[in-house]
Every structure is written in structure tokens, then in C-alpha cells.
PDB file of C-alpha atoms in Angstrom:
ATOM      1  CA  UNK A   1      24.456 -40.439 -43.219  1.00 46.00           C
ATOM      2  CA  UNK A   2      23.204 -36.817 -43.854  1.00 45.00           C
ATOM      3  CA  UNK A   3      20.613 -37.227 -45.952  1.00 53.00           C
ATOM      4  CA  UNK A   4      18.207 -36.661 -43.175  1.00 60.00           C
ATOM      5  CA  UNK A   5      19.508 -34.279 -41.442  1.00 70.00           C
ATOM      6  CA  UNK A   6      19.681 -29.816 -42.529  1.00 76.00           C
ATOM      7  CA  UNK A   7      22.882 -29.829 -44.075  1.00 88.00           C
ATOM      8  CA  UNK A   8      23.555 -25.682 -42.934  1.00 89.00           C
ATOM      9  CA  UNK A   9      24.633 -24.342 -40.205  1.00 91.00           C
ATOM     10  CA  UNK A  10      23.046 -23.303 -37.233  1.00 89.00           C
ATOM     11  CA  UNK A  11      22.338 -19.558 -37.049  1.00 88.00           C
ATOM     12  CA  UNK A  12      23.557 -18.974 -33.940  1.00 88.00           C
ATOM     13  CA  UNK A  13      27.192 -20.616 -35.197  1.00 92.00           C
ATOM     14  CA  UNK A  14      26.854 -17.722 -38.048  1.00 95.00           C
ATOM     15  CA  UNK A  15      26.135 -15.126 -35.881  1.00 93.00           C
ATOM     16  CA  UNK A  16      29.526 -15.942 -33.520  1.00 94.00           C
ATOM     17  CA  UNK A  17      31.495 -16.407 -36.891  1.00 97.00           C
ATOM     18  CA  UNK A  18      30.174 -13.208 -38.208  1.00 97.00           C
ATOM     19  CA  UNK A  19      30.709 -11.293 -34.972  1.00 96.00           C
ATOM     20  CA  UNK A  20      34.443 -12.241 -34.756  1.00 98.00           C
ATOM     21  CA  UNK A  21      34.672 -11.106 -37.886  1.00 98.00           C
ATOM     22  CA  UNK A  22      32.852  -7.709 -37.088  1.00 98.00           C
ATOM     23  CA  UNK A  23      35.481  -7.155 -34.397  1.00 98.00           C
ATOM     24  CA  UNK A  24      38.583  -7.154 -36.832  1.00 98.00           C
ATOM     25  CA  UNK A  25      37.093  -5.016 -39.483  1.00 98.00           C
ATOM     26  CA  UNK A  26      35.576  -2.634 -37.388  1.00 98.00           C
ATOM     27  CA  UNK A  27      37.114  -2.159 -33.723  1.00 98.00           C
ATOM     28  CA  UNK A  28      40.901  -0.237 -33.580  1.00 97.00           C
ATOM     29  CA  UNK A  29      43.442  -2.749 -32.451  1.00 97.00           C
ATOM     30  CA  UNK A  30      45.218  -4.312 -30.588  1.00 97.00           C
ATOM     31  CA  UNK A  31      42.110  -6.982 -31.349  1.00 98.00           C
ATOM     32  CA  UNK A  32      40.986  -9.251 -28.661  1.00 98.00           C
ATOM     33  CA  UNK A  33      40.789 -12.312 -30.956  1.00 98.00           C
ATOM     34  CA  UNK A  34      41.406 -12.473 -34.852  1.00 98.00           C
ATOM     35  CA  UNK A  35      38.706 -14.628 -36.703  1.00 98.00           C
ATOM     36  CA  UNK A  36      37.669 -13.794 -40.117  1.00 98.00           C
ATOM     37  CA  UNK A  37      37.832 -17.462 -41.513  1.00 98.00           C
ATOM     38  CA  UNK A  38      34.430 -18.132 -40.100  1.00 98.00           C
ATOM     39  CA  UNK A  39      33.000 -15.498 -42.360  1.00 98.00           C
ATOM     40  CA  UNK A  40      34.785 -16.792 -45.206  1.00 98.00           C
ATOM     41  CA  UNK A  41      33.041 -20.145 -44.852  1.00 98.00           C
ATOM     42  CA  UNK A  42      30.376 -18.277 -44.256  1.00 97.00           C
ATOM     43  CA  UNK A  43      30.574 -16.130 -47.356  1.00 97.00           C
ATOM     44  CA  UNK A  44      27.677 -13.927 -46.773  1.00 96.00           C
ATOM     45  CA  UNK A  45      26.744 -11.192 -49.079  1.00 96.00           C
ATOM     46  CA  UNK A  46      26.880  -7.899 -47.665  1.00 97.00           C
ATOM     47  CA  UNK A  47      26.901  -9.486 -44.119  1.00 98.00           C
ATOM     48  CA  UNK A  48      27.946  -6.220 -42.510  1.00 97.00           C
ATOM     49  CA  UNK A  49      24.672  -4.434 -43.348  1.00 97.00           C
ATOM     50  CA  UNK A  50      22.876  -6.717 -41.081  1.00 94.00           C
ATOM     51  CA  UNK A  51      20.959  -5.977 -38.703  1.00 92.00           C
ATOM     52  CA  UNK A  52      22.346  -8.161 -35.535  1.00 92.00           C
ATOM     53  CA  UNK A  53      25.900  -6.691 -37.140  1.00 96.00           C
ATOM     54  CA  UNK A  54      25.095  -2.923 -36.396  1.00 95.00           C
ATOM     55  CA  UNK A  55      28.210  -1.815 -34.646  1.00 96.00           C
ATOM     56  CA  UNK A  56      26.488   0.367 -32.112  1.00 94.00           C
ATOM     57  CA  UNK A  57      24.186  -2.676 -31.197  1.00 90.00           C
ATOM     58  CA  UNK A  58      26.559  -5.667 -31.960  1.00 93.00           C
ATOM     59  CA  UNK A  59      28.672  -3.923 -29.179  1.00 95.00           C
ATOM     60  CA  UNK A  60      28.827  -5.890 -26.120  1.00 92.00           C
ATOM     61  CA  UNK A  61      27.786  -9.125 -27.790  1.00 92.00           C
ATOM     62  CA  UNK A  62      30.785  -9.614 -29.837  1.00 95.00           C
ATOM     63  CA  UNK A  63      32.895  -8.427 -27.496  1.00 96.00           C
ATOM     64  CA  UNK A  64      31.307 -10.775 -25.387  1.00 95.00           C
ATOM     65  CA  UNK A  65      32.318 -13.724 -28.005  1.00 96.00           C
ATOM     66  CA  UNK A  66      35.517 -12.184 -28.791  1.00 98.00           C
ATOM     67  CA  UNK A  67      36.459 -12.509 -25.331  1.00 98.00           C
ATOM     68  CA  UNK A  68      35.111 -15.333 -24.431  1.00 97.00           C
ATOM     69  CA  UNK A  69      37.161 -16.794 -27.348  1.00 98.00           C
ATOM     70  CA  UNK A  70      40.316 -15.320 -26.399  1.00 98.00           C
ATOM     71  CA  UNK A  71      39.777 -16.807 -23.042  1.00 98.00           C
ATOM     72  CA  UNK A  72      39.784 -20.314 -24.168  1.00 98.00           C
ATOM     73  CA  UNK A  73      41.939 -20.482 -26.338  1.00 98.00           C
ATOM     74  CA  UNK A  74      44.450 -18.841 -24.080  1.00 98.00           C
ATOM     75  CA  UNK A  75      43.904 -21.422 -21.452  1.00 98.00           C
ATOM     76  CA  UNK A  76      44.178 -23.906 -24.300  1.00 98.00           C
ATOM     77  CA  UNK A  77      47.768 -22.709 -25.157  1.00 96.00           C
ATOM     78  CA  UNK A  78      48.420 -23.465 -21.282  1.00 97.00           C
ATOM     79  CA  UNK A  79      47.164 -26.459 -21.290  1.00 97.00           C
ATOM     80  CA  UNK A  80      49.613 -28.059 -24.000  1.00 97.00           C
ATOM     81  CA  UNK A  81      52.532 -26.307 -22.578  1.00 96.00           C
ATOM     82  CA  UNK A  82      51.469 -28.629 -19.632  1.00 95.00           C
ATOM     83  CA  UNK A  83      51.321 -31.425 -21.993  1.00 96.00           C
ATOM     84  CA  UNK A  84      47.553 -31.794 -22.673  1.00 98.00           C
ATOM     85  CA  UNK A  85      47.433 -32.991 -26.101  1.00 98.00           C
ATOM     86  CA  UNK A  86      43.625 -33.829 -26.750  1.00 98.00           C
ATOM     87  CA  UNK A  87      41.178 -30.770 -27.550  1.00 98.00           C
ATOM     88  CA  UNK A  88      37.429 -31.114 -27.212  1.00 98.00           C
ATOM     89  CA  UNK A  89      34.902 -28.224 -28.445  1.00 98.00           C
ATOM     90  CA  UNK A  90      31.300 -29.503 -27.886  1.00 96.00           C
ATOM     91  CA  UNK A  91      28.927 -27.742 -29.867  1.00 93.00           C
ATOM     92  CA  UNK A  92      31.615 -26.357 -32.348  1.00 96.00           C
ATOM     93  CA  UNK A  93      29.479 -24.523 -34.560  1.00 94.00           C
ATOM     94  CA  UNK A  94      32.197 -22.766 -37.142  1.00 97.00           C
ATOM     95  CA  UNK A  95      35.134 -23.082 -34.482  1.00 97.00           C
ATOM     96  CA  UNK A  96      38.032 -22.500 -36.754  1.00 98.00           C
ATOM     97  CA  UNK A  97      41.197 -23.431 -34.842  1.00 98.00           C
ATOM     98  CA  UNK A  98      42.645 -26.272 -36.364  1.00 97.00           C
ATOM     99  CA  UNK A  99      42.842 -23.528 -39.332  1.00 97.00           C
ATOM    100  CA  UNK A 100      43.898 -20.564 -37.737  1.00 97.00           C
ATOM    101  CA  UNK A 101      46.373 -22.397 -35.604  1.00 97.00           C
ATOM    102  CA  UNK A 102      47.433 -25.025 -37.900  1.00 95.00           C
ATOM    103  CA  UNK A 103      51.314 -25.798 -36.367  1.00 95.00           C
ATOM    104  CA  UNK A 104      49.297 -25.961 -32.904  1.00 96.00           C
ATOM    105  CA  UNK A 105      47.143 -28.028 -34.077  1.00 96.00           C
ATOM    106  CA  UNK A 106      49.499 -30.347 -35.759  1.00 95.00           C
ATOM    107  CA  UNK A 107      50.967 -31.770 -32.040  1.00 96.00           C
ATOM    108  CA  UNK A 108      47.591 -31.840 -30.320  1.00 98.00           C
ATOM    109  CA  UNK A 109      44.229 -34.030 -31.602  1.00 98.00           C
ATOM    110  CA  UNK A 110      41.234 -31.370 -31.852  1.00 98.00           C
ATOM    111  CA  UNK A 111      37.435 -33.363 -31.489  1.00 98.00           C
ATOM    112  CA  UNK A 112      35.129 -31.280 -32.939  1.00 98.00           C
ATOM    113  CA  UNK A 113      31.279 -32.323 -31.362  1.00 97.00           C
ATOM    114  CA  UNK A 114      28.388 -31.433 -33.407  1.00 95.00           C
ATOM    115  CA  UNK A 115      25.293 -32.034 -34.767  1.00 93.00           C
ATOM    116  CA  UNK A 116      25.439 -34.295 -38.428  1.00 95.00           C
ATOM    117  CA  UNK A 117      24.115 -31.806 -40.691  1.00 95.00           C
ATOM    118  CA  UNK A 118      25.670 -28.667 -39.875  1.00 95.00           C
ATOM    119  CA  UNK A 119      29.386 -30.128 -39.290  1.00 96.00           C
ATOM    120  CA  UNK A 120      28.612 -31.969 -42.964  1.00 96.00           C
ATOM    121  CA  UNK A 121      28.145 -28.091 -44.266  1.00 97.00           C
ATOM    122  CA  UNK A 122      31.180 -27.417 -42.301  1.00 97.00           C
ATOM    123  CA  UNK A 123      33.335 -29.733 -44.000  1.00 96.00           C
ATOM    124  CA  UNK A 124      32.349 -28.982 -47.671  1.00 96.00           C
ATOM    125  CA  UNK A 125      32.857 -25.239 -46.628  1.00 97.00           C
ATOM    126  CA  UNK A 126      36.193 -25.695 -45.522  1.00 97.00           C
ATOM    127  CA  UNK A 127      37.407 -27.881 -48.572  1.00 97.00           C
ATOM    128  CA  UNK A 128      35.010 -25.245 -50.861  1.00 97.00           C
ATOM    129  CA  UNK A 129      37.055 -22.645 -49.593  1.00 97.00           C
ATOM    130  CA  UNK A 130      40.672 -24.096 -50.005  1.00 97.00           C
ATOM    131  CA  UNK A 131      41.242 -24.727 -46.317  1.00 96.00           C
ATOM    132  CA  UNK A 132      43.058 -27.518 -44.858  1.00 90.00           C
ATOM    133  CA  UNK A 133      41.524 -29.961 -42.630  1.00 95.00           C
ATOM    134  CA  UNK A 134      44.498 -32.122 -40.584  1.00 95.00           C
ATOM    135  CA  UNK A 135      45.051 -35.144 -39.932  1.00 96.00           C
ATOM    136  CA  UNK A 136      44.603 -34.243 -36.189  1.00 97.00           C
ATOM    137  CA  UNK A 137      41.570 -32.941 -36.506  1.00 98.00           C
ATOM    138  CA  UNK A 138      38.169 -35.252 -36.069  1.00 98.00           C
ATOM    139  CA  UNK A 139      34.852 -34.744 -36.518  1.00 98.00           C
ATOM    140  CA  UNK A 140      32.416 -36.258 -34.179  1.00 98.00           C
ATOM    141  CA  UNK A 141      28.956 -35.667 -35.277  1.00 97.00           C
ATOM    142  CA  UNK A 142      26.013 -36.064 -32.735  1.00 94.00           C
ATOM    143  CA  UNK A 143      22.556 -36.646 -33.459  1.00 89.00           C
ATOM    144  CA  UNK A 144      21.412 -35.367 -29.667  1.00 80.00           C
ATOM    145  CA  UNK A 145      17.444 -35.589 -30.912  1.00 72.00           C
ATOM    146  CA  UNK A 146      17.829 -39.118 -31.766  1.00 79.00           C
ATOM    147  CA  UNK A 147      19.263 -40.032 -28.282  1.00 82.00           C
ATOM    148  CA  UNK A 148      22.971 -40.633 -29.566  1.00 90.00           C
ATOM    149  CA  UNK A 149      25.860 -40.184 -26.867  1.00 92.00           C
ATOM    150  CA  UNK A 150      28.319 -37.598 -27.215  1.00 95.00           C
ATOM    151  CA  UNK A 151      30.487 -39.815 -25.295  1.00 95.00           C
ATOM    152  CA  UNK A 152      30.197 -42.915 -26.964  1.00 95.00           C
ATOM    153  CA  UNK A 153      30.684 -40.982 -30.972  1.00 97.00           C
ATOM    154  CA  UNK A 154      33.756 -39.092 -29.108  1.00 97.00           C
ATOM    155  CA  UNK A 155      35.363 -42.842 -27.954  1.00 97.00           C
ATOM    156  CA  UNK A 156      34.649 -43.726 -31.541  1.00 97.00           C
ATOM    157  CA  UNK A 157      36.841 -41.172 -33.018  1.00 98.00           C
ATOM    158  CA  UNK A 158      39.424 -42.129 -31.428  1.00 98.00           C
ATOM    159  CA  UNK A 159      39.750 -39.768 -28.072  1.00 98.00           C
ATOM    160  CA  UNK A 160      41.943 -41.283 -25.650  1.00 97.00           C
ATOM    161  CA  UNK A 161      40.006 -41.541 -22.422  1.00 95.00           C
ATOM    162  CA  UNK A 162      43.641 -42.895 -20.446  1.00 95.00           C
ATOM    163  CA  UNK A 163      44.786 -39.505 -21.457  1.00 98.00           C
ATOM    164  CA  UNK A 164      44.411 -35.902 -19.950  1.00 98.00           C
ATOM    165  CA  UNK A 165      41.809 -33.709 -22.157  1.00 98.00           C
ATOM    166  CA  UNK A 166      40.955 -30.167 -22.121  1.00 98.00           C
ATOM    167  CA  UNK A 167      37.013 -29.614 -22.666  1.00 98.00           C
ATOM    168  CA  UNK A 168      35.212 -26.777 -23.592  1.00 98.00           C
ATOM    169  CA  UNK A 169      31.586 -25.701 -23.957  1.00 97.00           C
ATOM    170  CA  UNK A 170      30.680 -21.846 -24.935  1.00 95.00           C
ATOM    171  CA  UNK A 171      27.183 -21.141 -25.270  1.00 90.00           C
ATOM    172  CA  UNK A 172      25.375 -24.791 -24.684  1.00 91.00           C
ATOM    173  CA  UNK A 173      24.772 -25.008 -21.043  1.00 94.00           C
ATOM    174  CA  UNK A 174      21.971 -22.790 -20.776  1.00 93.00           C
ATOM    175  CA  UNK A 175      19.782 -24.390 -23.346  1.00 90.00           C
ATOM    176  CA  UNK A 176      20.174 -27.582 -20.931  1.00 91.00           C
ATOM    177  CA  UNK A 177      18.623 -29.016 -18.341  1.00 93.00           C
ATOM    178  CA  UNK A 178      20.475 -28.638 -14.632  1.00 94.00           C
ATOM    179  CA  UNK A 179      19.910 -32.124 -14.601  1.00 94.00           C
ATOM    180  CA  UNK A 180      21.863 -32.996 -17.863  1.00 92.00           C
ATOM    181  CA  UNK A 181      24.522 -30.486 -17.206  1.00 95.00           C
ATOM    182  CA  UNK A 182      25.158 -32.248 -14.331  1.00 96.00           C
ATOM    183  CA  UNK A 183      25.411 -35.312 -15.887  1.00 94.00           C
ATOM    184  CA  UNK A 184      27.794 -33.788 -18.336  1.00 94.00           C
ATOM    185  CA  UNK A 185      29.560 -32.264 -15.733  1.00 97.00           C
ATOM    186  CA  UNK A 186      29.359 -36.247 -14.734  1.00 97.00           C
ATOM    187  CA  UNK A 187      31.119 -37.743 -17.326  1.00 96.00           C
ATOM    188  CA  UNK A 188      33.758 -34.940 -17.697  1.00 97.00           C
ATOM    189  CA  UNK A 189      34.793 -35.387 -14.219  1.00 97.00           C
ATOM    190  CA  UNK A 190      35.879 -38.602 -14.933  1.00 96.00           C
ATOM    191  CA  UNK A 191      38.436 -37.987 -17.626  1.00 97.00           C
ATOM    192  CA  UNK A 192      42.301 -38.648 -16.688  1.00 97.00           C
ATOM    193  CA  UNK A 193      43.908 -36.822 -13.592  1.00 97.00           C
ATOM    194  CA  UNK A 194      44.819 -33.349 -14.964  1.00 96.00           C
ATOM    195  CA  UNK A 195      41.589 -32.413 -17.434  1.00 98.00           C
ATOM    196  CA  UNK A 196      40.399 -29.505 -17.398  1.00 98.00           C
ATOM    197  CA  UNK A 197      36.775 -28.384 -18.431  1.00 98.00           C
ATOM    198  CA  UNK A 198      35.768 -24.871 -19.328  1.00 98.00           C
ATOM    199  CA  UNK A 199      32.248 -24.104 -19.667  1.00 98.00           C
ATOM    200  CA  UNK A 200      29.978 -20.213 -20.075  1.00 97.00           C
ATOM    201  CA  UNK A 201      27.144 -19.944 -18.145  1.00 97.00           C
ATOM    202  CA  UNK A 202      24.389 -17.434 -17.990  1.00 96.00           C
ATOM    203  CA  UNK A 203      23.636 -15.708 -14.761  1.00 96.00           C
ATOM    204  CA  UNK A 204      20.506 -15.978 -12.147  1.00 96.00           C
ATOM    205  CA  UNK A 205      18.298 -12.965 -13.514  1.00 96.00           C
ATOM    206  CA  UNK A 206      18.317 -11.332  -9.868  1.00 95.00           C
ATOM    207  CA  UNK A 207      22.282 -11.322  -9.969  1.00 96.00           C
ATOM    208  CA  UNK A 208      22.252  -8.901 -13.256  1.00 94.00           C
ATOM    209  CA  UNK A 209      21.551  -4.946 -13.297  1.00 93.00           C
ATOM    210  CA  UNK A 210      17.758  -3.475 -14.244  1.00 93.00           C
ATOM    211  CA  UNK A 211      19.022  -2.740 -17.869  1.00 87.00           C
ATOM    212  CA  UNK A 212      20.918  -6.058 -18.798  1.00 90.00           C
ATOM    213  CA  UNK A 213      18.276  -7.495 -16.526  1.00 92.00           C
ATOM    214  CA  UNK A 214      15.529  -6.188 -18.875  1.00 90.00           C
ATOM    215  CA  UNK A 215      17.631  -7.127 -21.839  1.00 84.00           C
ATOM    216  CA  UNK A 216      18.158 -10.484 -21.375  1.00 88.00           C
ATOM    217  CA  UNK A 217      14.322 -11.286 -20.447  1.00 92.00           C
ATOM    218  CA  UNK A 218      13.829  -9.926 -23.947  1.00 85.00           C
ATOM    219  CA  UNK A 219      16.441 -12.503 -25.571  1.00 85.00           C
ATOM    220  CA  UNK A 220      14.811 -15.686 -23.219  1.00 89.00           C
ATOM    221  CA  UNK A 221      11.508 -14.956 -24.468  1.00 90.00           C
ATOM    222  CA  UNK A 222      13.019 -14.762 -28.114  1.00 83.00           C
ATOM    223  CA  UNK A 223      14.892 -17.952 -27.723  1.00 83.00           C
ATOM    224  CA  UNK A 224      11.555 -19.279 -26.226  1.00 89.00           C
ATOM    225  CA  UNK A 225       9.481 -18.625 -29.567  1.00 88.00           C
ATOM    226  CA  UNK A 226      12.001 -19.948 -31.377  1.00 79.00           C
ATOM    227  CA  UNK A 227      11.584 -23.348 -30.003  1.00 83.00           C
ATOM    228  CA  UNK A 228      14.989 -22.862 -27.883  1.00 83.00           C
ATOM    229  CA  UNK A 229      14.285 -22.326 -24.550  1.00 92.00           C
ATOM    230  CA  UNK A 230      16.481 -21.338 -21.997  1.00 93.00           C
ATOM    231  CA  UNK A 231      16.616 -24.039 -19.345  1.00 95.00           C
ATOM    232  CA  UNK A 232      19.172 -23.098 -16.641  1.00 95.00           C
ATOM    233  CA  UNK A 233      20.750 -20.035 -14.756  1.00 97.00           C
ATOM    234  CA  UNK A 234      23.401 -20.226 -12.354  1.00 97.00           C
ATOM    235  CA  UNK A 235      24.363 -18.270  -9.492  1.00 97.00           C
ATOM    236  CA  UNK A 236      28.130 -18.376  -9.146  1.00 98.00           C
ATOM    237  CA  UNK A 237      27.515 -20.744  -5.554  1.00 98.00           C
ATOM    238  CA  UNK A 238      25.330 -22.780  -7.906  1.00 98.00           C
ATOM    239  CA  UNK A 239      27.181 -23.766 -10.731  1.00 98.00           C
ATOM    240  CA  UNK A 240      30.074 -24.221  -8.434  1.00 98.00           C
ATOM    241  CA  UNK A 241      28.177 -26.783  -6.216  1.00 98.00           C
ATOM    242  CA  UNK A 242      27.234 -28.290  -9.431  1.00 98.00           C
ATOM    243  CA  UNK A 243      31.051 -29.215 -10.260  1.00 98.00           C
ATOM    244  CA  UNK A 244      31.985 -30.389  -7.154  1.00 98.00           C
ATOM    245  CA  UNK A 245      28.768 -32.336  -6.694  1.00 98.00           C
ATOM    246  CA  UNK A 246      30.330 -34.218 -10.256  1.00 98.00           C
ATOM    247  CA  UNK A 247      32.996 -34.733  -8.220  1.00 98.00           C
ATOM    248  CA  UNK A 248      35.520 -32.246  -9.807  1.00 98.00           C
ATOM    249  CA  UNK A 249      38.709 -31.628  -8.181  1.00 98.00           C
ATOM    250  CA  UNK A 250      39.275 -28.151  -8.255  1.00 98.00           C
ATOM    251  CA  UNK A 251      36.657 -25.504  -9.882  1.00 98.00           C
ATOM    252  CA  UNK A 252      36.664 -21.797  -9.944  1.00 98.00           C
ATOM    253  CA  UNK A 253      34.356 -19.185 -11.553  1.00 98.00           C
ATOM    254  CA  UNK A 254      35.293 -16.636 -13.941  1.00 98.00           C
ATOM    255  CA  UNK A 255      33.181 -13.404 -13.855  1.00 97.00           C
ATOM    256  CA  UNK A 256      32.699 -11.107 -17.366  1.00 96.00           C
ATOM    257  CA  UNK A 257      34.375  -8.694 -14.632  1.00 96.00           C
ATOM    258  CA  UNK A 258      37.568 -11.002 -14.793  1.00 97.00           C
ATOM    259  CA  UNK A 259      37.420 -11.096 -18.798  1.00 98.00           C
ATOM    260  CA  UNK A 260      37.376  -7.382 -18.983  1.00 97.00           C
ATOM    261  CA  UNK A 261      40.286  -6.991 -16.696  1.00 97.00           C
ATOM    262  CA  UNK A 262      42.009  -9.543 -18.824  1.00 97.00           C
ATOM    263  CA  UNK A 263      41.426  -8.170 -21.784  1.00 98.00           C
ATOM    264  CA  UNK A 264      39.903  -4.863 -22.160  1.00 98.00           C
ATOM    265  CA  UNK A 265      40.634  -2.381 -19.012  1.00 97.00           C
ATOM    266  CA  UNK A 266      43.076  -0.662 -21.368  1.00 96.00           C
ATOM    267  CA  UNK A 267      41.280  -0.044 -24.532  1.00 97.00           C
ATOM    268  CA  UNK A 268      39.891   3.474 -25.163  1.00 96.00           C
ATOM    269  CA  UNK A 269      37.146   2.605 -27.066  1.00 96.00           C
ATOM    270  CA  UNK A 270      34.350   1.245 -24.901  1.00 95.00           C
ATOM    271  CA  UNK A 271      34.223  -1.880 -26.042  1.00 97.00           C
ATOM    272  CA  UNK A 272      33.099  -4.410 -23.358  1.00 95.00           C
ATOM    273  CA  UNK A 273      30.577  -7.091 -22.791  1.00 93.00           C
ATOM    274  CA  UNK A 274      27.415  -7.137 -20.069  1.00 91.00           C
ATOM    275  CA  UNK A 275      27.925  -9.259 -17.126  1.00 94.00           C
ATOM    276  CA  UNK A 276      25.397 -12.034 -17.915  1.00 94.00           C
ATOM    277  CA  UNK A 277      27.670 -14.520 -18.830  1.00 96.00           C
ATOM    278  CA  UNK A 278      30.448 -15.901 -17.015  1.00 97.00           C
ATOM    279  CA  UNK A 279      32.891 -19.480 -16.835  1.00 98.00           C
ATOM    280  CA  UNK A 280      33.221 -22.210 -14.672  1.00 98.00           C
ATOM    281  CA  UNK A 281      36.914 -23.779 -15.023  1.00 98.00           C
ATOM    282  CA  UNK A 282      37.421 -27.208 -13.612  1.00 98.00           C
ATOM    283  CA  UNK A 283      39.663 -29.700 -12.878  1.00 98.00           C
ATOM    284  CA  UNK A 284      39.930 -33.574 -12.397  1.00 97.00           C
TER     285      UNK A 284
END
């Protein structure tokens, strides 16, 4: 099924990995979020010495991720005790749950959405590397450019659609469409009565200060180039009309303000993210 398809993974999937990584070896604890199995699927010669992993610039992107991260996977943990038992991560990238968390992720089932060829490198990593990969945990590869349906691949392996689900998308929705995150918005909506769906979203440009302002013109025109535009900004009013116009029950937004308070108004070291990127949580 590969065959056709870039069996690596994305760079942007390395970059998170790597970052988390970056955060444990080189910021003081208490850490944020503890992740260095990424980078050992990875397995990146001299990874540290490059460039995008310069502490001084790396700064307030991987505390960005590492926060964002934490986040999640701290709402996760509340989900189950509320008796979720059905995980989705679309665009996984080198998520590495199942492995860090591996009696969690023995009473819940974890679908892991991506596209073919980088969660085929994923899987050959993970068994390369001597990691386990549970029964619980399936693999739902998406071929997006060739029109396949997340929804219909996720049915097939074996989600529970009868059942309540909690749904999570970190870093996606900007390189979509408003129209198709509303239709994903759509069809997560109408998942069983107590879902929940997380998703990051980048700030309007006119919501962010001159300097992040300035920076993140200079990342969109990047991204452009590189054949990956970025297709929507929200304004917290936006994104929130989004989710109720998908008909979600309850939705709230989550400002990079609210992570910091969270998780890093009491370290001494300056680490903290820009406000560009935020969440929407939501309920059905």
C-alpha cells in the first residue's frame, strides 16, 4: 500500500519531536512535558547543533509545543477519569503516547490519523527501536491528496462512533480551508453525547503584537514557498462561531495567556511561548 507514497516523516513532525526533546535536555525542571522518544525514532545525528534547535531561538516555539502538549494530554487524563475510552490524534506526526503512557493506554483505544507514508516510517521506527506498539493502539492512514475520508478509514479501524471520543488536532487547522474546518468541525460535532474536541488555532494577524506580528508574516510567507500555505486565522469570536455554527454544545477558547498561567507563571527561567496560537475546546 506504500509503495507510492514518501515513506519519512514529515519535517514539521521532526521538528515537534525534536523540540520536546530540546526542552528536557536543555531547560531546568520541573519540565512542562517529558518527550525524548520522538527523537529516538528520530535518531538524528548531532540534532542539537541545528539550526531551528538553537536554544536562544528555539525558545518560545518549543515551549509553545511543550505546552501545548501538556495541555492535551492533561485534558486527556480527564477525560478517561470521566470514562472516555477512545483517543483520536489527527495528524499524529511522531505522537508518542501509547509509548510513553503505556498502562494508560492499555484501558483506552488510541486512533492515530495520518498520512500512508509517514505513519509506515513510523511503524518500522518504533519496532526498529524496540518499542511496543499495543494492541489498543490503531493506525489509520489517510491519503487526504487522493480524496480519501478521514472518517470513513477511522470507522474502518474500528472507532466506535455509539461511543464518547476525545479528538484532538495541534497544528492542522491553519493549513485548512475555513470551509473544511468547518466541515470537520461538522462531523466531530456529531460524535456521542459527551466528546470532546480540542483543536490550536493561529490568531487574526491584527490580534498579535508588532514583533510576533512581524514574525509570523515571516513564517506564512515561508510556509507559502514551501507549497504549504496558510489558509485560515481566527479571531477568538470567529473560531468560536465556527463551533457552534457545527452545532457543538459547549465551546470555549483557550488563550497562550491561559497556557502560561497553567504552566509556566512560576518558572524563573523565561521560558514562554508568543501568543499566536491558541485552543478551541468543545463539546457535543
Amino acid at each position: 500500500m506504500t509503495d507510492k507514497y514518501t515513506v519519512a516523516p514529515e519535517h514539521t513532525a521532526v521538528r515537534v519531536a525534536l523540540w520536546r526533546a530540546l526542552h528536557v535536555k536543555i531547560d531546568p525542571p520541573p519540565h512542562i512535558f517529558t518527550d525524548e522518544v520522538g527523537a529516538a525514532l528520530v535518531d538524528e545525528k548531532d540534532w542539537q547543533n541545528r539550526q531551528d534547535m538553537a536554544p536562544g531561538f528555539s525558545k518560545s516555539m518549543r515551549a509553545s509545543i511543550v505546552g501545548r502538549a501538556r495541555f492535551i494530554e492533561d485534558l486527556l487524563k480527564e477525560e478517561i477519569k470521566n470514562g472516555v475510552t477512545q483517543y483520536v490524534i489527527l495528524g499524529a506526526g511522531l505522537d508518542t503516547f501509547a509509548q510513553r503512557h503505556s498502562e494508560i493506554a492499555s484501558r483506552i483505544q488510541i486512533f492515530e490519523v495520518d498520512q500512508p507514508g509517514p505513519q509506515a516510517w513510523k511503524k518500522k521506527r518504533l519496532l526498529e527501536k524496540g518499542f511496543e506498539i499495543p494492541e489498543s493502539l490503531h493506525f489509520v492512514p489517510v491519503d487526504f491528496e487522493a480524496g480519501e475520508s478521514w472518517w470513513d478509514r477511522l470507522l474502518a479501524a474500528g472507532f466506535n462512533p455509539a461511543k464518547p471520543a476525545f479528538v484532538v488536532s495541534t497544528g492542522v487547522s491553519m493549513y485548512l480551508t475555513k470551509e473544511t474546518n468547518l466541515t470537520t468541525f461538522q462531523q466531530i460535532a456529531k460524535l456521542a453525547k459527551g466528546s470532546t474536541f480540542a483543536t490550536t488555532f493561529m490568531l487574526s494577524l491584527d490580534l498579535l503584537p508588532d514583533q510576533e506580528r512581524s514574525i509570523m508574516e515571516f513564517v506564512m510567507k515561508k510556509a507559502a514557498e514551501s507549497g504549504t500555505p496558510f489558509n485560515s486565522l481566527f479571531s477568538p469570536e470567529e473560531i468560536l462561531a465556527l463551533a457552534r455554527k457545527a452545532d457543538f454544545s459547549e465551546s470555549k477558547y483557550v488563550s497562550a495567556q491561559d497556557i502560561y498561567n497553567r504552566y509556566f507563571s512560576l518558572r524563573t527561567d523565561g521560558l514562554s511561548a508568543g501568543t499566536a496560537e491558541a485552543f478551541l475546546v468543545a463539546t457535543t
